[in-house]
mmCIF file of N, CA, C and O and ligand atoms in Angstrom:
data_model
loop_
_atom_site.group_PDB
_atom_site.id
_atom_site.type_symbol
_atom_site.label_atom_id
_atom_site.label_comp_id
_atom_site.label_asym_id
_atom_site.label_seq_id
_atom_site.Cartn_x
_atom_site.Cartn_y
_atom_site.Cartn_z
ATOM 1 N N MET A 1 -25.345 -0.674 7.992
ATOM 2 C CA MET A 1 -24.491 -1.813 7.688
ATOM 3 C C MET A 1 -24.632 -2.218 6.227
ATOM 4 O O MET A 1 -23.667 -2.440 5.519
ATOM 5 N N LYS A 2 -25.868 -2.295 5.750
ATOM 6 C CA LYS A 2 -26.080 -2.669 4.352
ATOM 7 C C LYS A 2 -25.426 -1.669 3.397
ATOM 8 O O LYS A 2 -24.869 -2.040 2.383
ATOM 9 N N VAL A 3 -25.526 -0.390 3.757
ATOM 10 C CA VAL A 3 -24.949 0.646 2.906
ATOM 11 C C VAL A 3 -23.445 0.473 2.816
ATOM 12 O O VAL A 3 -22.856 0.598 1.766
ATOM 13 N N ASN A 4 -22.839 0.129 3.930
ATOM 14 C CA ASN A 4 -21.390 -0.069 3.932
ATOM 15 C C ASN A 4 -20.981 -1.198 2.990
ATOM 16 O O ASN A 4 -20.045 -1.075 2.240
ATOM 17 N N ILE A 5 -21.711 -2.276 3.030
ATOM 18 C CA ILE A 5 -21.386 -3.413 2.169
ATOM 19 C C ILE A 5 -21.571 -3.028 0.703
ATOM 20 O O ILE A 5 -20.751 -3.349 -0.146
ATOM 21 N N LYS A 6 -22.631 -2.290 0.415
ATOM 22 C CA LYS A 6 -22.880 -1.867 -0.965
ATOM 23 C C LYS A 6 -21.741 -1.003 -1.495
ATOM 24 O O LYS A 6 -21.246 -1.204 -2.584
ATOM 25 N N SER A 7 -21.334 -0.034 -0.710
ATOM 26 C CA SER A 7 -20.297 0.875 -1.184
ATOM 27 C C SER A 7 -18.975 0.125 -1.332
ATOM 28 O O SER A 7 -18.207 0.385 -2.231
ATOM 29 N N TRP A 8 -18.736 -0.831 -0.455
ATOM 30 C CA TRP A 8 -17.513 -1.632 -0.554
ATOM 31 C C TRP A 8 -17.501 -2.389 -1.874
ATOM 32 O O TRP A 8 -16.518 -2.434 -2.572
ATOM 33 N N THR A 9 -18.653 -2.976 -2.228
ATOM 34 C CA THR A 9 -18.746 -3.716 -3.481
ATOM 35 C C THR A 9 -18.502 -2.794 -4.675
ATOM 36 O O THR A 9 -17.811 -3.144 -5.616
ATOM 37 N N ALA A 10 -19.061 -1.607 -4.600
ATOM 38 C CA ALA A 10 -18.891 -0.652 -5.693
ATOM 39 C C ALA A 10 -17.423 -0.272 -5.859
ATOM 40 O O ALA A 10 -16.914 -0.208 -6.968
ATOM 41 N N VAL A 11 -16.762 -0.058 -4.761
ATOM 42 C CA VAL A 11 -15.343 0.300 -4.818
ATOM 43 C C VAL A 11 -14.542 -0.856 -5.400
ATOM 44 O O VAL A 11 -13.672 -0.668 -6.231
ATOM 45 N N ALA A 12 -14.859 -2.066 -4.969
ATOM 46 C CA ALA A 12 -14.124 -3.231 -5.463
ATOM 47 C C ALA A 12 -14.309 -3.370 -6.965
ATOM 48 O O ALA A 12 -13.376 -3.683 -7.695
ATOM 49 N N ALA A 13 -15.514 -3.129 -7.452
ATOM 50 C CA ALA A 13 -15.781 -3.243 -8.883
ATOM 51 C C ALA A 13 -15.038 -2.147 -9.641
ATOM 52 O O ALA A 13 -14.461 -2.395 -10.689
ATOM 53 N N TRP A 14 -15.040 -0.954 -9.065
ATOM 54 C CA TRP A 14 -14.357 0.146 -9.720
ATOM 55 C C TRP A 14 -12.871 -0.143 -9.843
ATOM 56 O O TRP A 14 -12.229 0.183 -10.826
ATOM 57 N N ARG A 15 -12.311 -0.778 -8.866
ATOM 58 C CA ARG A 15 -10.889 -1.056 -8.892
ATOM 59 C C ARG A 15 -10.502 -1.913 -10.101
ATOM 60 O O ARG A 15 -9.397 -1.847 -10.567
ATOM 61 N N TRP A 16 -11.437 -2.716 -10.562
ATOM 62 C CA TRP A 16 -11.128 -3.576 -11.695
ATOM 63 C C TRP A 16 -11.171 -2.844 -13.026
ATOM 64 O O TRP A 16 -10.877 -3.416 -14.046
ATOM 65 N N ASP A 17 -11.559 -1.554 -13.008
ATOM 66 C CA ASP A 17 -11.552 -0.770 -14.237
ATOM 67 C C ASP A 17 -10.240 -0.001 -14.380
ATOM 68 O O ASP A 17 -10.161 0.985 -15.072
ATOM 69 N N MET A 18 -9.222 -0.462 -13.728
ATOM 70 C CA MET A 18 -7.931 0.203 -13.837
ATOM 71 C C MET A 18 -7.372 0.001 -15.245
ATOM 72 O O MET A 18 -7.799 -0.888 -15.964
ATOM 73 N N PRO A 19 -6.413 0.817 -15.632
ATOM 74 C CA PRO A 19 -5.865 0.725 -17.000
ATOM 75 C C PRO A 19 -5.389 -0.679 -17.348
ATOM 76 O O PRO A 19 -4.848 -1.381 -16.502
ATOM 77 N N GLU A 20 -5.571 -1.060 -18.594
ATOM 78 C CA GLU A 20 -5.254 -2.420 -19.012
ATOM 79 C C GLU A 20 -3.761 -2.714 -19.023
ATOM 80 O O GLU A 20 -3.356 -3.860 -19.035
ATOM 81 N N ASP A 21 -2.971 -1.666 -19.044
ATOM 82 C CA ASP A 21 -1.529 -1.910 -19.099
ATOM 83 C C ASP A 21 -0.921 -2.080 -17.716
ATOM 84 O O ASP A 21 0.280 -2.054 -17.549
ATOM 85 N N ASP A 22 -1.779 -2.241 -16.706
ATOM 86 C CA ASP A 22 -1.254 -2.446 -15.363
ATOM 87 C C ASP A 22 -0.452 -3.735 -15.280
ATOM 88 O O ASP A 22 -0.842 -4.751 -15.828
ATOM 89 N N VAL A 23 0.630 -3.680 -14.598
ATOM 90 C CA VAL A 23 1.477 -4.858 -14.452
ATOM 91 C C VAL A 23 1.674 -5.176 -12.980
ATOM 92 O O VAL A 23 1.560 -4.306 -12.117
ATOM 93 N N CYS A 24 1.972 -6.412 -12.717
ATOM 94 C CA CYS A 24 2.296 -6.867 -11.368
ATOM 95 C C CYS A 24 3.540 -6.131 -10.889
ATOM 96 O O CYS A 24 4.548 -6.082 -11.602
ATOM 97 N N GLY A 25 3.478 -5.530 -9.716
ATOM 98 C CA GLY A 25 4.600 -4.742 -9.224
ATOM 99 C C GLY A 25 5.821 -5.557 -8.868
ATOM 100 O O GLY A 25 6.886 -5.004 -8.637
ATOM 101 N N ILE A 26 5.675 -6.864 -8.814
ATOM 102 C CA ILE A 26 6.811 -7.720 -8.434
ATOM 103 C C ILE A 26 7.519 -8.276 -9.657
ATOM 104 O O ILE A 26 8.730 -8.145 -9.793
ATOM 105 N N CYS A 27 6.768 -8.872 -10.594
ATOM 106 C CA CYS A 27 7.427 -9.517 -11.742
ATOM 107 C C CYS A 27 7.309 -8.675 -13.006
ATOM 108 O O CYS A 27 7.914 -8.977 -14.023
ATOM 109 N N ARG A 28 6.501 -7.619 -12.957
ATOM 110 C CA ARG A 28 6.330 -6.710 -14.095
ATOM 111 C C ARG A 28 5.634 -7.356 -15.289
ATOM 112 O O ARG A 28 5.711 -6.837 -16.396
ATOM 113 N N SER A 29 5.010 -8.482 -15.071
ATOM 114 C CA SER A 29 4.158 -9.064 -16.112
ATOM 115 C C SER A 29 2.749 -8.516 -15.949
ATOM 116 O O SER A 29 2.332 -8.205 -14.836
ATOM 117 N N PRO A 30 1.992 -8.384 -17.055
ATOM 118 C CA PRO A 30 0.624 -7.854 -16.945
ATOM 119 C C PRO A 30 -0.247 -8.727 -16.059
ATOM 120 O O PRO A 30 -0.028 -9.934 -15.953
ATOM 121 N N TYR A 31 -1.255 -8.113 -15.448
ATOM 122 C CA TYR A 31 -2.191 -8.862 -14.610
ATOM 123 C C TYR A 31 -2.918 -9.942 -15.403
ATOM 124 O O TYR A 31 -3.269 -10.987 -14.870
ATOM 125 N N ASP A 32 -3.167 -9.682 -16.676
ATOM 126 C CA ASP A 32 -3.913 -10.663 -17.455
ATOM 127 C C ASP A 32 -2.992 -11.726 -18.055
ATOM 128 O O ASP A 32 -3.403 -12.569 -18.836
ATOM 129 N N SER A 33 -1.736 -11.679 -17.682
ATOM 130 C CA SER A 33 -0.810 -12.734 -18.051
ATOM 131 C C SER A 33 -0.459 -13.499 -16.775
ATOM 132 O O SER A 33 -0.959 -13.208 -15.708
ATOM 133 N N THR A 34 0.432 -14.462 -16.886
ATOM 134 C CA THR A 34 0.823 -15.196 -15.690
ATOM 135 C C THR A 34 2.049 -14.542 -15.067
ATOM 136 O O THR A 34 2.655 -13.653 -15.651
ATOM 137 N N CYS A 35 2.421 -15.036 -13.894
ATOM 138 C CA CYS A 35 3.679 -14.601 -13.304
ATOM 139 C C CYS A 35 4.829 -15.179 -14.119
ATOM 140 O O CYS A 35 4.624 -15.991 -15.021
ATOM 141 N N SER A 36 6.035 -14.799 -13.775
ATOM 142 C CA SER A 36 7.183 -15.210 -14.575
ATOM 143 C C SER A 36 7.458 -16.704 -14.484
ATOM 144 O O SER A 36 8.224 -17.244 -15.274
ATOM 145 N N LYS A 37 6.834 -17.393 -13.528
ATOM 146 C CA LYS A 37 7.107 -18.810 -13.336
ATOM 147 C C LYS A 37 6.064 -19.718 -13.960
ATOM 148 O O LYS A 37 6.249 -20.937 -14.028
ATOM 149 N N CYS A 38 4.939 -19.159 -14.385
ATOM 150 C CA CYS A 38 3.860 -19.983 -14.929
ATOM 151 C C CYS A 38 3.740 -19.778 -16.436
ATOM 152 O O CYS A 38 4.065 -18.714 -16.956
ATOM 153 N N LYS A 39 3.276 -20.814 -17.113
ATOM 154 C CA LYS A 39 3.136 -20.741 -18.562
ATOM 155 C C LYS A 39 1.732 -20.378 -18.998
ATOM 156 O O LYS A 39 1.536 -19.755 -20.033
ATOM 157 N N TYR A 40 0.728 -20.781 -18.220
ATOM 158 C CA TYR A 40 -0.647 -20.583 -18.653
ATOM 159 C C TYR A 40 -1.461 -19.866 -17.583
ATOM 160 O O TYR A 40 -1.405 -20.236 -16.417
ATOM 161 N N PRO A 41 -2.213 -18.833 -17.972
ATOM 162 C CA PRO A 41 -3.107 -18.178 -17.015
ATOM 163 C C PRO A 41 -4.229 -19.124 -16.600
ATOM 164 O O PRO A 41 -4.557 -20.038 -17.337
ATOM 165 N N GLY A 42 -4.800 -18.884 -15.440
ATOM 166 C CA GLY A 42 -5.893 -19.736 -14.977
ATOM 167 C C GLY A 42 -5.829 -19.933 -13.484
ATOM 168 O O GLY A 42 -5.181 -19.169 -12.778
ATOM 169 N N ASP A 43 -6.515 -20.970 -13.008
ATOM 170 C CA ASP A 43 -6.573 -21.205 -11.572
ATOM 171 C C ASP A 43 -5.198 -21.430 -10.962
ATOM 172 O O ASP A 43 -4.982 -21.211 -9.780
ATOM 173 N N GLU A 44 -4.264 -21.889 -11.752
ATOM 174 C CA GLU A 44 -2.939 -22.180 -11.229
ATOM 175 C C GLU A 44 -2.180 -20.914 -10.847
ATOM 176 O O GLU A 44 -1.240 -20.954 -10.073
ATOM 177 N N CYS A 45 -2.577 -19.812 -11.448
ATOM 178 C CA CYS A 45 -1.845 -18.567 -11.204
ATOM 179 C C CYS A 45 -2.830 -17.422 -10.982
ATOM 180 O O CYS A 45 -2.964 -16.533 -11.814
ATOM 181 N N PRO A 46 -3.543 -17.440 -9.844
ATOM 182 C CA PRO A 46 -4.543 -16.400 -9.586
ATOM 183 C C PRO A 46 -3.902 -15.069 -9.195
ATOM 184 O O PRO A 46 -2.705 -15.005 -8.912
ATOM 185 N N LEU A 47 -4.712 -14.024 -9.201
ATOM 186 C CA LEU A 47 -4.283 -12.723 -8.705
ATOM 187 C C LEU A 47 -4.810 -12.545 -7.293
ATOM 188 O O LEU A 47 -5.921 -12.959 -6.984
ATOM 189 N N LEU A 48 -4.020 -11.940 -6.443
ATOM 190 C CA LEU A 48 -4.474 -11.612 -5.096
ATOM 191 C C LEU A 48 -4.519 -10.108 -4.946
ATOM 192 O O LEU A 48 -3.554 -9.412 -5.272
ATOM 193 N N TRP A 49 -5.676 -9.638 -4.478
ATOM 194 C CA TRP A 49 -5.877 -8.210 -4.283
ATOM 195 C C TRP A 49 -5.737 -7.889 -2.806
ATOM 196 O O TRP A 49 -6.379 -8.532 -1.978
ATOM 197 N N GLY A 50 -4.935 -6.910 -2.472
ATOM 198 C CA GLY A 50 -4.699 -6.561 -1.077
ATOM 199 C C GLY A 50 -5.564 -5.414 -0.610
ATOM 200 O O GLY A 50 -6.111 -4.647 -1.409
ATOM 201 N N GLU A 51 -5.686 -5.284 0.699
ATOM 202 C CA GLU A 51 -6.476 -4.223 1.305
ATOM 203 C C GLU A 51 -5.936 -2.848 0.924
ATOM 204 O O GLU A 51 -6.648 -1.860 0.912
ATOM 205 N N CYS A 52 -4.679 -2.774 0.581
ATOM 206 C CA CYS A 52 -4.044 -1.498 0.245
ATOM 207 C C CYS A 52 -4.293 -1.106 -1.212
ATOM 208 O O CYS A 52 -3.757 -0.114 -1.685
ATOM 209 N N ASN A 53 -5.079 -1.917 -1.941
ATOM 210 C CA ASN A 53 -5.421 -1.617 -3.329
ATOM 211 C C ASN A 53 -4.294 -1.934 -4.299
ATOM 212 O O ASN A 53 -4.231 -1.387 -5.397
ATOM 213 N N HIS A 54 -3.388 -2.807 -3.896
ATOM 214 C CA HIS A 54 -2.393 -3.312 -4.823
ATOM 215 C C HIS A 54 -2.702 -4.772 -5.145
ATOM 216 O O HIS A 54 -3.270 -5.484 -4.331
ATOM 217 N N CYS A 55 -2.324 -5.185 -6.336
ATOM 218 C CA CYS A 55 -2.661 -6.514 -6.818
ATOM 219 C C CYS A 55 -1.397 -7.189 -7.360
ATOM 220 O O CYS A 55 -0.596 -6.556 -8.043
ATOM 221 N N PHE A 56 -1.258 -8.467 -7.039
ATOM 222 C CA PHE A 56 -0.092 -9.223 -7.492
ATOM 223 C C PHE A 56 -0.502 -10.638 -7.864
ATOM 224 O O PHE A 56 -1.519 -11.134 -7.381
ATOM 225 N N HIS A 57 0.305 -11.272 -8.695
ATOM 226 C CA HIS A 57 0.118 -12.704 -8.896
ATOM 227 C C HIS A 57 0.311 -13.402 -7.546
ATOM 228 O O HIS A 57 1.198 -13.031 -6.776
ATOM 229 N N ALA A 58 -0.497 -14.420 -7.298
ATOM 230 C CA ALA A 58 -0.399 -15.126 -6.014
ATOM 231 C C ALA A 58 1.015 -15.639 -5.779
ATOM 232 O O ALA A 58 1.559 -15.516 -4.683
ATOM 233 N N HIS A 59 1.625 -16.201 -6.808
ATOM 234 C CA HIS A 59 2.972 -16.763 -6.653
ATOM 235 C C HIS A 59 3.981 -15.679 -6.307
ATOM 236 O O HIS A 59 4.892 -15.889 -5.510
ATOM 237 N N CYS A 60 3.834 -14.525 -6.917
ATOM 238 C CA CYS A 60 4.770 -13.427 -6.675
ATOM 239 C C CYS A 60 4.675 -12.932 -5.235
ATOM 240 O O CYS A 60 5.691 -12.766 -4.557
ATOM 241 N N ILE A 61 3.448 -12.693 -4.769
ATOM 242 C CA ILE A 61 3.298 -12.136 -3.420
ATOM 243 C C ILE A 61 3.624 -13.182 -2.365
ATOM 244 O O ILE A 61 4.139 -12.859 -1.300
ATOM 245 N N PHE A 62 3.390 -14.463 -2.653
ATOM 246 C CA PHE A 62 3.739 -15.504 -1.680
ATOM 247 C C PHE A 62 5.242 -15.543 -1.463
ATOM 248 O O PHE A 62 5.722 -15.654 -0.339
ATOM 249 N N VAL A 63 5.985 -15.473 -2.553
ATOM 250 C CA VAL A 63 7.445 -15.480 -2.438
ATOM 251 C C VAL A 63 7.905 -14.249 -1.648
ATOM 252 O O VAL A 63 8.767 -14.326 -0.775
ATOM 253 N N TRP A 64 7.294 -13.107 -1.950
ATOM 254 C CA TRP A 64 7.658 -11.869 -1.269
ATOM 255 C C TRP A 64 7.359 -11.954 0.230
ATOM 256 O O TRP A 64 8.189 -11.610 1.073
ATOM 257 N N ILE A 65 6.158 -12.404 0.574
ATOM 258 C CA ILE A 65 5.751 -12.437 1.979
ATOM 259 C C ILE A 65 6.609 -13.427 2.771
ATOM 260 O O ILE A 65 6.888 -13.224 3.940
ATOM 261 N N ARG A 66 7.034 -14.496 2.118
ATOM 262 C CA ARG A 66 7.870 -15.480 2.809
ATOM 263 C C ARG A 66 9.262 -14.937 3.122
ATOM 264 O O ARG A 66 9.936 -15.414 4.017
ATOM 265 N N ALA A 67 9.690 -13.954 2.343
ATOM 266 C CA ALA A 67 11.016 -13.378 2.581
ATOM 267 C C ALA A 67 11.003 -12.563 3.878
ATOM 268 O O ALA A 67 10.081 -11.780 4.124
ATOM 269 N N GLU A 68 12.014 -12.738 4.691
ATOM 270 C CA GLU A 68 12.053 -12.047 5.982
ATOM 271 C C GLU A 68 12.033 -10.537 5.827
ATOM 272 O O GLU A 68 11.486 -9.814 6.651
ATOM 273 N N THR A 69 12.635 -10.066 4.748
ATOM 274 C CA THR A 69 12.741 -8.622 4.566
ATOM 275 C C THR A 69 11.396 -7.959 4.280
ATOM 276 O O THR A 69 11.279 -6.742 4.338
ATOM 277 N N SER A 70 10.378 -8.758 3.938
ATOM 278 C CA SER A 70 9.076 -8.165 3.608
ATOM 279 C C SER A 70 8.345 -7.683 4.859
ATOM 280 O O SER A 70 7.518 -6.780 4.800
ATOM 281 N N HIS A 71 8.605 -8.308 5.999
ATOM 282 C CA HIS A 71 7.917 -7.995 7.247
ATOM 283 C C HIS A 71 6.403 -8.065 7.080
ATOM 284 O O HIS A 71 5.659 -7.326 7.730
ATOM 285 N N GLY A 72 5.936 -8.901 6.163
ATOM 286 C CA GLY A 72 4.507 -9.063 5.952
ATOM 287 C C GLY A 72 3.840 -7.856 5.332
ATOM 288 O O GLY A 72 2.629 -7.684 5.449
ATOM 289 N N ARG A 73 4.621 -7.040 4.659
ATOM 290 C CA ARG A 73 4.064 -5.809 4.104
ATOM 291 C C ARG A 73 4.054 -5.830 2.575
ATOM 292 O O ARG A 73 4.849 -6.509 1.942
ATOM 293 N N CYS A 74 3.161 -5.014 2.019
ATOM 294 C CA CYS A 74 3.061 -4.878 0.572
ATOM 295 C C CYS A 74 4.360 -4.303 0.004
ATOM 296 O O CYS A 74 4.892 -3.327 0.538
ATOM 297 N N PRO A 75 4.882 -4.880 -1.073
ATOM 298 C CA PRO A 75 6.142 -4.375 -1.638
ATOM 299 C C PRO A 75 6.009 -2.996 -2.289
ATOM 300 O O PRO A 75 7.012 -2.316 -2.516
ATOM 301 N N MET A 76 4.793 -2.580 -2.586
ATOM 302 C CA MET A 76 4.596 -1.303 -3.260
ATOM 303 C C MET A 76 4.430 -0.145 -2.277
ATOM 304 O O MET A 76 4.960 0.937 -2.493
ATOM 305 N N CYS A 77 3.657 -0.363 -1.223
ATOM 306 C CA CYS A 77 3.317 0.760 -0.345
ATOM 307 C C CYS A 77 3.702 0.514 1.111
ATOM 308 O O CYS A 77 3.532 1.396 1.944
ATOM 309 N N ARG A 78 4.195 -0.706 1.403
ATOM 310 C CA ARG A 78 4.676 -1.033 2.750
ATOM 311 C C ARG A 78 3.580 -1.026 3.804
ATOM 312 O O ARG A 78 3.863 -0.927 4.996
ATOM 313 N N GLN A 79 2.334 -1.084 3.361
ATOM 314 C CA GLN A 79 1.280 -1.298 4.342
ATOM 315 C C GLN A 79 1.213 -2.788 4.636
ATOM 316 O O GLN A 79 1.682 -3.614 3.865
ATOM 317 N N GLU A 80 0.586 -3.124 5.760
ATOM 318 C CA GLU A 80 0.418 -4.536 6.095
ATOM 319 C C GLU A 80 -0.349 -5.228 4.983
ATOM 320 O O GLU A 80 -1.372 -4.721 4.525
ATOM 321 N N TRP A 81 0.142 -6.377 4.511
ATOM 322 C CA TRP A 81 -0.505 -7.076 3.410
ATOM 323 C C TRP A 81 -1.660 -7.917 3.920
ATOM 324 O O TRP A 81 -1.470 -8.854 4.700
ATOM 325 N N LYS A 82 -2.872 -7.561 3.481
ATOM 326 C CA LYS A 82 -4.063 -8.334 3.818
ATOM 327 C C LYS A 82 -4.815 -8.610 2.525
ATOM 328 O O LYS A 82 -5.171 -7.671 1.803
ATOM 329 N N ILE A 83 -5.071 -9.871 2.266
ATOM 330 C CA ILE A 83 -5.768 -10.243 1.034
ATOM 331 C C ILE A 83 -7.258 -9.966 1.173
ATOM 332 O O ILE A 83 -7.885 -10.375 2.145
ATOM 333 N N VAL A 84 -7.824 -9.242 0.210
ATOM 334 C CA VAL A 84 -9.264 -9.002 0.234
ATOM 335 C C VAL A 84 -9.962 -9.734 -0.901
ATOM 336 O O VAL A 84 -11.173 -9.921 -0.869
ATOM 337 N N ALA A 85 -9.238 -10.177 -1.918
ATOM 338 C CA ALA A 85 -9.881 -10.881 -3.015
ATOM 339 C C ALA A 85 -8.878 -11.759 -3.736
ATOM 340 O O ALA A 85 -7.711 -11.406 -3.875
ATOM 341 N N LYS A 86 -9.367 -12.903 -4.181
ATOM 342 C CA LYS A 86 -8.566 -13.783 -5.027
ATOM 343 C C LYS A 86 -9.283 -13.892 -6.355
ATOM 344 O O LYS A 86 -10.474 -14.182 -6.405
ATOM 345 N N VAL A 87 -8.571 -13.642 -7.433
ATOM 346 C CA VAL A 87 -9.198 -13.626 -8.744
ATOM 347 C C VAL A 87 -8.519 -14.633 -9.659
ATOM 348 O O VAL A 87 -7.328 -14.501 -9.956
ATOM 349 N N SER A 88 -9.262 -15.641 -10.073
ATOM 350 C CA SER A 88 -8.727 -16.606 -11.029
ATOM 351 C C SER A 88 -9.081 -16.168 -12.437
ATOM 352 O O SER A 88 -10.172 -15.671 -12.685
ATOM 353 N N GLN A 89 -8.159 -16.327 -13.350
ATOM 354 C CA GLN A 89 -8.408 -15.910 -14.720
ATOM 355 C C GLN A 89 -8.769 -17.119 -15.582
ATOM 356 O O GLN A 89 -8.144 -18.152 -15.484
ATOM 357 N N ASP A 90 -9.754 -16.928 -16.406
ATOM 358 C CA ASP A 90 -10.177 -18.028 -17.295
ATOM 359 C C ASP A 90 -9.374 -18.028 -18.573
ATOM 360 O O ASP A 90 -9.026 -16.978 -19.078
HETATM 361 ZN ZN1 ZN B 1 3.729 -11.147 -10.744
HETATM 362 ZN ZN1 ZN B 2 2.188 -18.061 -11.283
HETATM 363 ZN ZN1 ZN B 3 0.142 -1.883 -1.354
#
């Protein structure tokens, strides 16, 4: 059990070493910027990381998930959207 948790943490950390030019798949703004509706990065506009290894601004994915056409799935890979991490930017 401990080994599983350790490897999970390692994978999660590795995921954050993705290329810096990565952009939110919904609004196409960079992860280190805000979504298209916010002016300032920070707690107001956190990033949500999904179990499928896709990441979006919280505001972007909330709007998407609320839409009936989303069926509760990730807009990039169509897997069921499950949040595994919330990341606030300073
Ligand atoms: Zn976005
Ligand atoms: Zn926002
Ligand atoms: Zn996905």
